[in-house]
Amino acid sequence: MSISRYLGLTLNTEYDLRPEERPEIARLPIFSDMDETLRDSIFSASLLQAFPRQLVLFEVGQRADFLHILVDGLVELFTSNGDRDTSMVIVTPGHSFILAAAITDMPYLMAARTLSTSRILLVPAPLLRDTIEQDGALNRATMHELAWDYREMVRALTDMKLRQSTERLANHLLLQSRRLGGADCFQLRGEKRLLASLLGMTPENLSRAFGALAQHGIRVDGLTISITDRKAMEGFARPDPFFD
Amino acid sequence: MSISRYLGLTLNTEYDLRPEERPEIARLPIFSDMDETLRDSIFSASLLQAFPRQLVLFEVGQRADFLHILVDGLVELFTSNGDRDTSMVIVTPGHSFILAAAITDMPYLMAARTLSTSRILLVPAPLLRDTIEQDGALNRATMHELAWDYREMVRALTDMKLRQSTERLANHLLLQSRRLGGADCFQLRGEKRLLASLLGMTPENLSRAFGALAQHGIRVDGLTISITDRKAMEGFARPDPFFD
DNA sequence: GAGATGATTTGATCTGGGTCAAATCGTGAG
DNA sequence: CTCACGATTTGACCCAGATCAAATCATCTC
């Protein structure tokens, strides 16, 4: 199911940004410091859409007509080669996606699908490009987001090339924990098969890797992860101070 | 041998940009469309340095004080984890490197070393950031370069996750050929061990992969590659129309 | 609640590619 | 030209992780 077909069927989920929704979206990092007038003109030209889960938003190769900003929900960016595909990035609320394609007016290199019901702000790419040139704060925010995305890819590629799968999993779990303020117990968001794909391994192997981490201070119950021995985990994962 | 130590020893290779060198550098894509006055002020504050081969320019974690622009030569960006390291990008003349770190004023995520004698323009990062805000053309060029770098990383990560090593090699060779205008015969730049690292494999395996490609239309003699049967090669490599 | 569909786990096996070692090739120093 | 050192190749072997198959487990539908 492609977005264009979807749009044709259910236009009711698409509407201009309502006045009462603007403050919430204006607080997103990419817009928070910019000129209010320009921000309003962006908002007036943008659409906020609600999408059901498991909907493919766009495919590789399409022209990037809109910058996408995830307001609510969860989105997966993925690539494919022949009959295989792999998850590249999980986009969390408050972040834009496919910024690089929208900026350069080039085709998407990754496809996107919703993982859960999601609300997405669609900003026309030409308007974004114009406004970026007029507003220093938006410019800076965009550049930073792009640079951040780049660094995330460098991290992922290094991870893939230099670590083996169980180490990648261990570091991923430590990173999740840190993002939650160092929580020792947290839930995986999304299915395990998704995590496997993100980490570049098969679901079978992920399952075995979780098993192996039991000896290094991890306990798993369904989607609930508990770090029972953080020292042991860090000893095994050897997180890089700059990356992880 | 670190750059700081190197700088201390051989200051004679470092000098302000000479007037006669400016036109050559002004033609680089990142500077070509910007305001001349601002460009001159950047040049006046920048250093052009010559480095011998195999010199580590900076390590992971250092603060990005300068944007680096490779004028002549060849530079490798690499990352490491524990005692292993891997080549991430080969920078060719005319391109900047570690743009993301310089823009965001964050530590380098990759280290850099020269592969051959190189001349590098060092632009102070704060000045770059300031000038970007004043000059739309420089801004656009920077953004595009950053976006391009990002897309290259997406490509590399997809390659790593979805293809096996011989396929990666095959696609790399086809891409090299295409960049040379479709030449059927060309030279590898740099050692094979470097290519192996870039493709995420061992030198031994690269050697075997070259052997395997003999059956798919490739002939190798030292660093010289000949594509003897492009159809067979493309059939084996299955290049992606958007990526490769 | 029963059945069906899909996710996860577990087990057995296979294989791409890494490791180790030795031979060979190339190249720069003298 | 010769030597020495490093790069590349080749061969033997090993291992992480993929694949295939079957068993559980979860969830959703009716």
mmCIF file of N, CA, C and O in Angstrom, chain A residues 3 57-68 79 97-102 105-112 122 125, chain B residues 151 154 240 242-243:
data_model
loop_
_atom_site.group_PDB
_atom_site.id
_atom_site.type_symbol
_atom_site.label_atom_id
_atom_site.label_comp_id
_atom_site.label_asym_id
_atom_site.label_seq_id
_atom_site.Cartn_x
_atom_site.Cartn_y
_atom_site.Cartn_z
ATOM 1 N N ILE A 3 1.695 5.469 -0.270
ATOM 2 C CA ILE A 3 1.036 6.650 0.285
ATOM 3 C C ILE A 3 0.084 7.283 -0.715
ATOM 4 O O ILE A 3 -1.002 7.742 -0.361
ATOM 5 N N LEU A 57 5.122 4.990 3.646
ATOM 6 C CA LEU A 57 4.924 6.417 3.364
ATOM 7 C C LEU A 57 5.500 6.788 2.018
ATOM 8 O O LEU A 57 4.946 7.600 1.292
ATOM 9 N N PHE A 58 6.657 6.242 1.710
ATOM 10 C CA PHE A 58 7.246 6.453 0.393
ATOM 11 C C PHE A 58 8.292 5.386 0.145
ATOM 12 O O PHE A 58 8.729 4.708 1.072
ATOM 13 N N GLU A 59 8.644 5.247 -1.131
ATOM 14 C CA GLU A 59 9.614 4.232 -1.539
ATOM 15 C C GLU A 59 10.923 4.894 -1.965
ATOM 16 O O GLU A 59 10.944 6.084 -2.271
ATOM 17 N N VAL A 60 11.954 4.098 -2.023
ATOM 18 C CA VAL A 60 13.236 4.571 -2.535
ATOM 19 C C VAL A 60 13.058 5.073 -3.960
ATOM 20 O O VAL A 60 12.339 4.474 -4.753
ATOM 21 N N GLY A 61 13.678 6.193 -4.269
ATOM 22 C CA GLY A 61 13.675 6.682 -5.640
ATOM 23 C C GLY A 61 12.654 7.764 -5.909
ATOM 24 O O GLY A 61 12.760 8.477 -6.898
ATOM 25 N N GLN A 62 11.663 7.886 -5.033
ATOM 26 C CA GLN A 62 10.698 8.959 -5.231
ATOM 27 C C GLN A 62 11.333 10.312 -4.955
ATOM 28 O O GLN A 62 12.275 10.414 -4.175
ATOM 29 N N ARG A 63 10.792 11.326 -5.581
ATOM 30 C CA ARG A 63 11.252 12.686 -5.363
ATOM 31 C C ARG A 63 10.780 13.160 -3.999
ATOM 32 O O ARG A 63 9.651 12.867 -3.599
ATOM 33 N N ALA A 64 11.643 13.876 -3.304
ATOM 34 C CA ALA A 64 11.303 14.317 -1.952
ATOM 35 C C ALA A 64 10.552 15.639 -1.997
ATOM 36 O O ALA A 64 11.147 16.704 -1.959
ATOM 37 N N ASP A 65 9.239 15.579 -2.090
ATOM 38 C CA ASP A 65 8.437 16.796 -2.182
ATOM 39 C C ASP A 65 8.189 17.452 -0.833
ATOM 40 O O ASP A 65 7.927 18.646 -0.748
ATOM 41 N N PHE A 66 8.258 16.668 0.210
ATOM 42 C CA PHE A 66 7.996 17.193 1.552
ATOM 43 C C PHE A 66 9.070 16.748 2.534
ATOM 44 O O PHE A 66 9.523 15.603 2.479
ATOM 45 N N LEU A 67 9.431 17.657 3.415
ATOM 46 C CA LEU A 67 10.155 17.220 4.601
ATOM 47 C C LEU A 67 9.126 16.623 5.548
ATOM 48 O O LEU A 67 8.053 17.191 5.737
ATOM 49 N N HIS A 68 9.452 15.492 6.134
ATOM 50 C CA HIS A 68 8.547 14.849 7.076
ATOM 51 C C HIS A 68 9.031 15.109 8.495
ATOM 52 O O HIS A 68 10.223 14.969 8.774
ATOM 53 N N THR A 79 15.962 0.234 3.806
ATOM 54 C CA THR A 79 16.442 0.112 2.428
ATOM 55 C C THR A 79 16.336 -1.335 1.997
ATOM 56 O O THR A 79 16.235 -2.236 2.821
ATOM 57 N N PHE A 97 12.599 13.524 9.201
ATOM 58 C CA PHE A 97 13.287 12.467 8.463
ATOM 59 C C PHE A 97 13.353 12.789 6.981
ATOM 60 O O PHE A 97 12.617 13.590 6.471
ATOM 61 N N ILE A 98 14.315 12.159 6.342
ATOM 62 C CA ILE A 98 14.728 12.391 4.960
ATOM 63 C C ILE A 98 15.037 13.859 4.694
ATOM 64 O O ILE A 98 14.792 14.386 3.618
ATOM 65 N N LEU A 99 15.654 14.477 5.677
ATOM 66 C CA LEU A 99 16.098 15.852 5.536
ATOM 67 C C LEU A 99 17.068 16.004 4.354
ATOM 68 O O LEU A 99 16.944 16.934 3.555
ATOM 69 N N ALA A 100 18.003 15.101 4.219
ATOM 70 C CA ALA A 100 19.013 15.223 3.162
ATOM 71 C C ALA A 100 18.362 15.234 1.779
ATOM 72 O O ALA A 100 18.732 16.029 0.914
ATOM 73 N N ALA A 101 17.374 14.388 1.585
ATOM 74 C CA ALA A 101 16.711 14.353 0.283
ATOM 75 C C ALA A 101 15.911 15.630 0.035
ATOM 76 O O ALA A 101 15.915 16.182 -1.070
ATOM 77 N N ALA A 102 15.248 16.129 1.079
ATOM 78 C CA ALA A 102 14.431 17.331 0.916
ATOM 79 C C ALA A 102 15.297 18.564 0.642
ATOM 80 O O ALA A 102 14.940 19.422 -0.163
ATOM 81 N N ASP A 105 16.854 18.145 -2.908
ATOM 82 C CA ASP A 105 15.899 17.870 -3.974
ATOM 83 C C ASP A 105 16.313 16.639 -4.773
ATOM 84 O O ASP A 105 16.258 16.639 -5.999
ATOM 85 N N MET A 106 16.732 15.614 -4.058
ATOM 86 C CA MET A 106 17.109 14.374 -4.730
ATOM 87 C C MET A 106 16.158 13.255 -4.310
ATOM 88 O O MET A 106 15.390 13.423 -3.368
ATOM 89 N N PRO A 107 16.195 12.130 -5.019
ATOM 90 C CA PRO A 107 15.282 11.031 -4.664
ATOM 91 C C PRO A 107 15.630 10.443 -3.298
ATOM 92 O O PRO A 107 16.785 10.454 -2.895
ATOM 93 N N TYR A 108 14.618 9.914 -2.632
ATOM 94 C CA TYR A 108 14.842 9.230 -1.364
ATOM 95 C C TYR A 108 15.780 8.049 -1.556
ATOM 96 O O TYR A 108 15.660 7.296 -2.526
ATOM 97 N N LEU A 109 16.682 7.879 -0.620
ATOM 98 C CA LEU A 109 17.548 6.691 -0.622
ATOM 99 C C LEU A 109 16.998 5.607 0.283
ATOM 100 O O LEU A 109 17.432 4.474 0.259
ATOM 101 N N MET A 110 16.056 5.991 1.130
ATOM 102 C CA MET A 110 15.452 5.030 2.038
ATOM 103 C C MET A 110 13.941 5.125 1.888
ATOM 104 O O MET A 110 13.421 6.185 1.554
ATOM 105 N N ALA A 111 13.278 4.040 2.140
ATOM 106 C CA ALA A 111 11.829 4.041 2.177
ATOM 107 C C ALA A 111 11.401 4.221 3.627
ATOM 108 O O ALA A 111 12.214 4.064 4.540
ATOM 109 N N ALA A 112 10.147 4.582 3.844
ATOM 110 C CA ALA A 112 9.668 4.801 5.207
ATOM 111 C C ALA A 112 8.339 4.096 5.410
ATOM 112 O O ALA A 112 7.514 4.040 4.496
ATOM 113 N N LEU A 122 3.932 17.461 7.158
ATOM 114 C CA LEU A 122 4.550 17.461 5.843
ATOM 115 C C LEU A 122 4.822 18.898 5.418
ATOM 116 O O LEU A 122 3.893 19.676 5.191
ATOM 117 N N ALA A 125 8.993 20.858 0.443
ATOM 118 C CA ALA A 125 10.453 20.984 0.392
ATOM 119 C C ALA A 125 10.913 22.323 -0.191
ATOM 120 O O ALA A 125 11.839 22.937 0.350
ATOM 121 N N ARG B 151 24.227 10.810 2.433
ATOM 122 C CA ARG B 151 23.720 9.811 1.500
ATOM 123 C C ARG B 151 24.776 8.754 1.208
ATOM 124 O O ARG B 151 24.464 7.573 1.047
ATOM 125 N N VAL B 154 24.628 6.316 4.003
ATOM 126 C CA VAL B 154 23.465 5.446 3.881
ATOM 127 C C VAL B 154 23.769 4.339 2.876
ATOM 128 O O VAL B 154 23.503 3.153 3.108
ATOM 129 N N ASP B 240 22.071 -1.235 -7.795
ATOM 130 C CA ASP B 240 20.793 -0.569 -7.559
ATOM 131 C C ASP B 240 20.776 0.730 -8.360
ATOM 132 O O ASP B 240 21.709 1.523 -8.293
ATOM 133 N N PHE B 242 19.353 3.478 -7.924
ATOM 134 C CA PHE B 242 19.396 4.723 -7.172
ATOM 135 C C PHE B 242 20.668 4.878 -6.354
ATOM 136 O O PHE B 242 21.121 5.982 -6.107
ATOM 137 N N PHE B 243 21.236 3.765 -5.957
ATOM 138 C CA PHE B 243 22.421 3.826 -5.120
ATOM 139 C C PHE B 243 23.698 3.830 -5.932
ATOM 140 O O PHE B 243 24.596 4.612 -5.690
#
